[in-house]
CSV table of C-alpha atoms in Angstrom, one decimal:
chain,number,residue,atom,x,y,z
A,1,ARG,CA,-40.9,79.7,-2.6
A,2,ALA,CA,-39.0,80.8,0.4
A,3,SER,CA,-35.9,78.9,-0.6
A,4,VAL,CA,-36.0,80.2,-4.1
A,5,ARG,CA,-36.4,83.8,-2.9
A,6,ALA,CA,-33.5,83.3,-0.5
A,7,GLU,CA,-31.2,81.7,-3.2
A,8,PHE,CA,-31.6,84.7,-5.5
A,9,SER,CA,-31.8,87.4,-2.9
A,10,VAL,CA,-35.2,88.6,-4.0
A,11,PRO,CA,-36.3,91.8,-2.1
A,12,ASP,CA,-39.2,91.3,0.3
A,13,GLY,CA,-42.6,91.7,-1.3
A,14,GLN,CA,-41.2,91.8,-4.9
A,15,PRO,CA,-42.8,89.2,-7.3
A,16,ILE,CA,-40.6,86.8,-9.2
A,17,VAL,CA,-41.4,86.4,-12.9
A,18,CYS,CA,-39.5,83.6,-14.6
A,19,VAL,CA,-38.9,82.5,-18.2
A,20,VAL,CA,-37.6,79.0,-18.8
A,21,GLY,CA,-35.8,77.7,-21.9
A,22,MET,CA,-32.6,77.6,-23.9
A,23,LEU,CA,-31.2,81.1,-24.4
A,24,ARG,CA,-31.6,81.9,-28.0
A,25,GLY,CA,-33.2,84.4,-30.2
A,26,ASP,CA,-36.5,82.7,-31.0
A,27,LYS,CA,-37.2,82.3,-27.2
A,28,ALA,CA,-36.7,86.0,-26.9
A,29,GLN,CA,-35.7,86.2,-23.2
A,30,GLU,CA,-34.9,89.9,-23.9
A,31,ILE,CA,-38.7,90.5,-23.7
A,32,LEU,CA,-38.6,89.7,-19.9
A,33,ILE,CA,-35.8,92.2,-19.4
A,34,LYS,CA,-37.9,94.8,-21.2
A,35,ILE,CA,-40.9,93.8,-19.0
A,36,ALA,CA,-38.8,94.3,-15.9
A,37,ALA,CA,-37.7,97.8,-17.1
A,38,GLU,CA,-41.3,98.9,-18.0
A,39,LEU,CA,-42.8,97.5,-14.7
A,40,ARG,CA,-40.1,99.4,-12.8
A,41,ARG,CA,-41.0,102.6,-14.7
A,42,ARG,CA,-44.7,101.9,-13.7
A,43,GLY,CA,-43.7,101.5,-10.0
A,44,GLN,CA,-44.3,97.7,-10.0
A,45,PRO,CA,-40.8,96.3,-9.8
A,46,ILE,CA,-40.2,92.6,-10.2
A,47,THR,CA,-37.3,90.2,-10.0
A,48,ALA,CA,-36.8,88.5,-13.4
A,49,LEU,CA,-35.5,84.9,-13.3
A,50,ILE,CA,-34.0,83.8,-16.6
A,51,VAL,CA,-33.6,80.0,-16.4
A,52,GLY,CA,-31.5,78.3,-19.1
A,53,ALA,CA,-28.2,78.4,-20.9
A,54,ASP,CA,-26.8,79.4,-24.3
A,55,THR,CA,-27.2,76.8,-27.1
A,56,ASN,CA,-24.2,75.8,-29.1
A,57,SER,CA,-25.5,77.7,-32.1
A,58,GLN,CA,-26.0,80.9,-30.2
A,59,LYS,CA,-23.1,81.2,-27.9
A,60,GLY,CA,-22.9,84.7,-26.5
A,61,TYR,CA,-26.6,85.2,-26.4
A,62,GLU,CA,-26.6,85.5,-22.6
A,63,ASN,CA,-23.9,88.2,-22.9
A,64,SER,CA,-26.3,90.2,-25.2
A,65,LEU,CA,-29.0,89.8,-22.6
A,66,ARG,CA,-26.7,91.1,-19.9
A,67,ARG,CA,-25.8,94.1,-22.0
A,68,LEU,CA,-29.5,94.8,-22.5
A,69,ALA,CA,-30.1,94.7,-18.8
A,70,ASP,CA,-27.3,97.2,-18.3
A,71,GLU,CA,-28.6,99.5,-21.0
A,72,LEU,CA,-32.1,99.5,-19.5
A,73,ASP,CA,-30.6,99.9,-16.0
A,74,VAL,CA,-32.3,96.8,-14.6
A,75,ALA,CA,-29.3,94.5,-14.1
A,76,ASP,CA,-30.0,94.5,-10.4
A,77,ALA,CA,-33.4,93.0,-11.1
A,78,ILE,CA,-32.3,90.2,-13.4
A,79,ARG,CA,-31.1,86.8,-12.2
A,80,PHE,CA,-29.4,84.4,-14.7
A,81,THR,CA,-29.5,80.9,-13.4
A,82,GLY,CA,-27.7,79.0,-16.2
A,83,TYR,CA,-28.6,75.4,-16.8
A,84,ARG,CA,-30.6,73.9,-13.9
A,85,ASP,CA,-31.9,70.5,-13.1
A,86,ASP,CA,-34.4,71.8,-10.6
A,87,VAL,CA,-36.6,73.7,-13.1
A,88,ALA,CA,-39.8,72.4,-11.4
A,89,ARG,CA,-38.6,74.0,-8.1
A,90,LEU,CA,-37.8,77.3,-9.7
A,91,THR,CA,-41.1,77.4,-11.5
A,92,GLN,CA,-43.0,76.6,-8.3
A,93,GLY,CA,-41.0,79.2,-6.5
A,94,SER,CA,-42.0,82.0,-8.9
A,95,ASP,CA,-45.0,84.2,-8.8
A,96,MET,CA,-45.5,84.0,-12.5
A,97,LEU,CA,-44.1,82.3,-15.6
A,98,VAL,CA,-43.9,84.0,-19.0
A,99,ILE,CA,-43.5,82.4,-22.4
A,100,THR,CA,-41.8,85.1,-24.5
A,101,SER,CA,-41.2,83.2,-27.8
A,102,ILE,CA,-41.5,85.2,-31.0
A,103,ALA,CA,-41.0,82.3,-33.5
A,104,VAL,CA,-42.7,78.9,-33.9
A,105,GLU,CA,-43.4,77.2,-30.5
A,106,ALA,CA,-44.8,73.8,-31.4
A,107,GLN,CA,-45.6,72.6,-27.9
A,108,SER,CA,-44.6,74.3,-24.7
A,109,ARG,CA,-43.2,72.1,-22.0
A,110,THR,CA,-43.0,74.9,-19.5
A,111,ALA,CA,-46.7,75.7,-19.5
A,112,PRO,CA,-47.8,72.3,-18.2
A,113,GLN,CA,-45.2,72.4,-15.5
A,114,ALA,CA,-46.4,75.8,-14.4
A,115,PHE,CA,-50.0,74.6,-14.4
A,116,ALA,CA,-49.0,71.7,-12.2
A,117,SER,CA,-47.0,74.0,-9.9
A,118,CYS,CA,-49.9,76.5,-9.5
A,119,THR,CA,-47.8,79.2,-11.1
A,120,PRO,CA,-49.8,81.7,-13.3
A,121,VAL,CA,-48.8,81.8,-17.0
A,122,VAL,CA,-48.7,84.7,-19.4
A,123,ALA,CA,-47.7,83.6,-22.9
A,124,SER,CA,-47.1,84.6,-26.5
A,125,ASN,CA,-50.0,83.7,-28.7
A,126,ILE,CA,-47.9,81.7,-31.1
A,127,GLY,CA,-47.7,78.2,-32.4
A,128,GLY,CA,-49.2,75.5,-30.2
A,129,VAL,CA,-49.1,77.6,-27.0
A,130,SER,CA,-52.7,78.6,-27.4
A,131,GLU,CA,-53.8,75.0,-27.3
A,132,LEU,CA,-52.7,74.9,-23.7
A,133,VAL,CA,-52.9,78.5,-22.5
A,134,ILE,CA,-56.5,79.3,-23.0
A,135,HIS,CA,-56.9,83.1,-22.5
A,136,GLY,CA,-58.7,83.9,-19.4
A,137,THR,CA,-59.2,80.3,-18.4
A,138,THR,CA,-55.8,78.6,-17.9
A,139,GLY,CA,-53.7,81.7,-18.3
A,140,TRP,CA,-53.4,84.7,-20.5
A,141,LEU,CA,-52.2,85.3,-24.1
A,142,VAL,CA,-50.6,88.4,-25.6
A,143,GLU,CA,-49.2,89.1,-29.0
A,144,PRO,CA,-45.6,88.1,-29.4
A,145,GLY,CA,-43.1,90.8,-28.4
A,146,ASP,CA,-45.8,93.2,-27.0
A,147,VAL,CA,-44.1,94.4,-23.9
A,148,ASP,CA,-46.9,96.7,-22.8
A,149,ALA,CA,-49.4,93.9,-23.1
A,150,TYR,CA,-47.3,91.6,-21.0
A,151,CYS,CA,-46.9,94.3,-18.4
A,152,ASP,CA,-50.6,95.1,-18.4
A,153,THR,CA,-51.5,91.5,-17.9
A,154,ILE,CA,-48.9,90.8,-15.2
A,155,GLU,CA,-50.2,93.9,-13.3
A,156,ARG,CA,-53.8,92.8,-13.5
A,157,ALA,CA,-52.9,89.3,-12.4
A,158,LEU,CA,-50.9,90.5,-9.4
A,159,ASP,CA,-53.5,93.1,-8.4
A,160,ASP,CA,-56.4,90.7,-8.5
A,161,PRO,CA,-55.3,87.6,-6.6
A,162,ALA,CA,-58.8,86.2,-6.3
A,163,ALA,CA,-59.3,86.1,-10.1
A,164,THR,CA,-55.8,84.8,-10.6
A,165,ALA,CA,-56.4,82.0,-8.1
A,166,LYS,CA,-59.4,80.8,-10.2
A,167,ILE,CA,-57.3,80.7,-13.3
A,168,VAL,CA,-54.5,78.9,-11.5
A,169,ALA,CA,-57.0,76.3,-10.2
A,170,ALA,CA,-58.4,75.7,-13.7
A,171,ALA,CA,-54.9,75.3,-15.1
A,172,ARG,CA,-54.0,72.8,-12.4
A,173,ASP,CA,-57.2,70.8,-13.1
A,174,CYS,CA,-56.2,70.8,-16.8
A,175,ALA,CA,-52.7,69.5,-15.9
A,176,LEU,CA,-54.1,66.7,-13.8
A,177,ARG,CA,-56.9,65.8,-16.1
A,178,ASP,CA,-55.2,66.0,-19.5
A,179,LEU,CA,-51.4,66.5,-19.3
A,180,THR,CA,-49.9,63.7,-17.2
A,181,ILE,CA,-47.6,61.3,-18.9
A,182,ASP,CA,-50.0,58.4,-18.4
A,183,LYS,CA,-52.9,60.3,-20.0
A,184,LYS,CA,-50.8,61.5,-22.9
A,185,MET,CA,-49.4,58.1,-23.5
A,186,THR,CA,-52.8,56.5,-23.5
A,187,ALA,CA,-54.1,59.1,-25.9
A,188,THR,CA,-51.1,58.6,-28.2
A,189,LEU,CA,-51.5,54.8,-28.2
A,190,ASP,CA,-55.2,55.1,-28.9
A,191,THR,CA,-54.4,57.3,-31.9
A,192,TYR,CA,-52.0,54.7,-33.3
A,193,ARG,CA,-54.6,51.9,-32.7
A,194,ALA,CA,-57.2,53.9,-34.5
A,195,ALA,CA,-54.9,54.5,-37.4
A,196,LEU,CA,-54.0,50.9,-37.7
A,197,LEU,CA,-57.6,49.8,-37.6
A,198,SER,CA,-58.5,52.3,-40.3
A,199,PHE,CA,-56.1,50.4,-42.6
A,200,GLY,CA,-57.6,47.0,-41.7
A,201,ARG,CA,-54.9,46.0,-39.3
A,202,SER,CA,-55.1,44.7,-35.8
A,203,ASP,CA,-53.8,46.8,-32.9
A,204,ARG,CA,-51.5,44.1,-31.5
């Protein structure tokens, strides 16, 4: 965490809240910028880490995010990392990860990484996210796009570290128990075998 804070010049005592993913409209990284603005208004400033780069189909999306940060007067609180190959390090170095998607999110890849990294997760209640982020157990869910709900949840998580630590511990247990590549591969193969056997075929 110290190296991440130093790399992005995060003010002492200020939490890092990150979002990870390709920069595009359905991922709605602008929500984190609005969260940063609202939390500053509430007297709870954060540094927002936006990890990812524009997609070919939405070139210029980062520029629109930068314009929004300027309009909301929080450009100094936003860090755009671009494409990174050390996402695990940045996730582990953050105080919280948010999933801000507003369209279909079939299966989050960032939530399991955050679980394993002991980074709390606040996520949109959309698509398959709620299969991983169990509200109040492995993280917190809010309605997509609800900036106030994100802010309320982030504030509660930061203000009650003991309760947050219990959720983080449960999320890490979930990651180790159910979300490793070996466990998921075994479950997938078992499903294929069961399907083959149901049609009277061997599983060889």
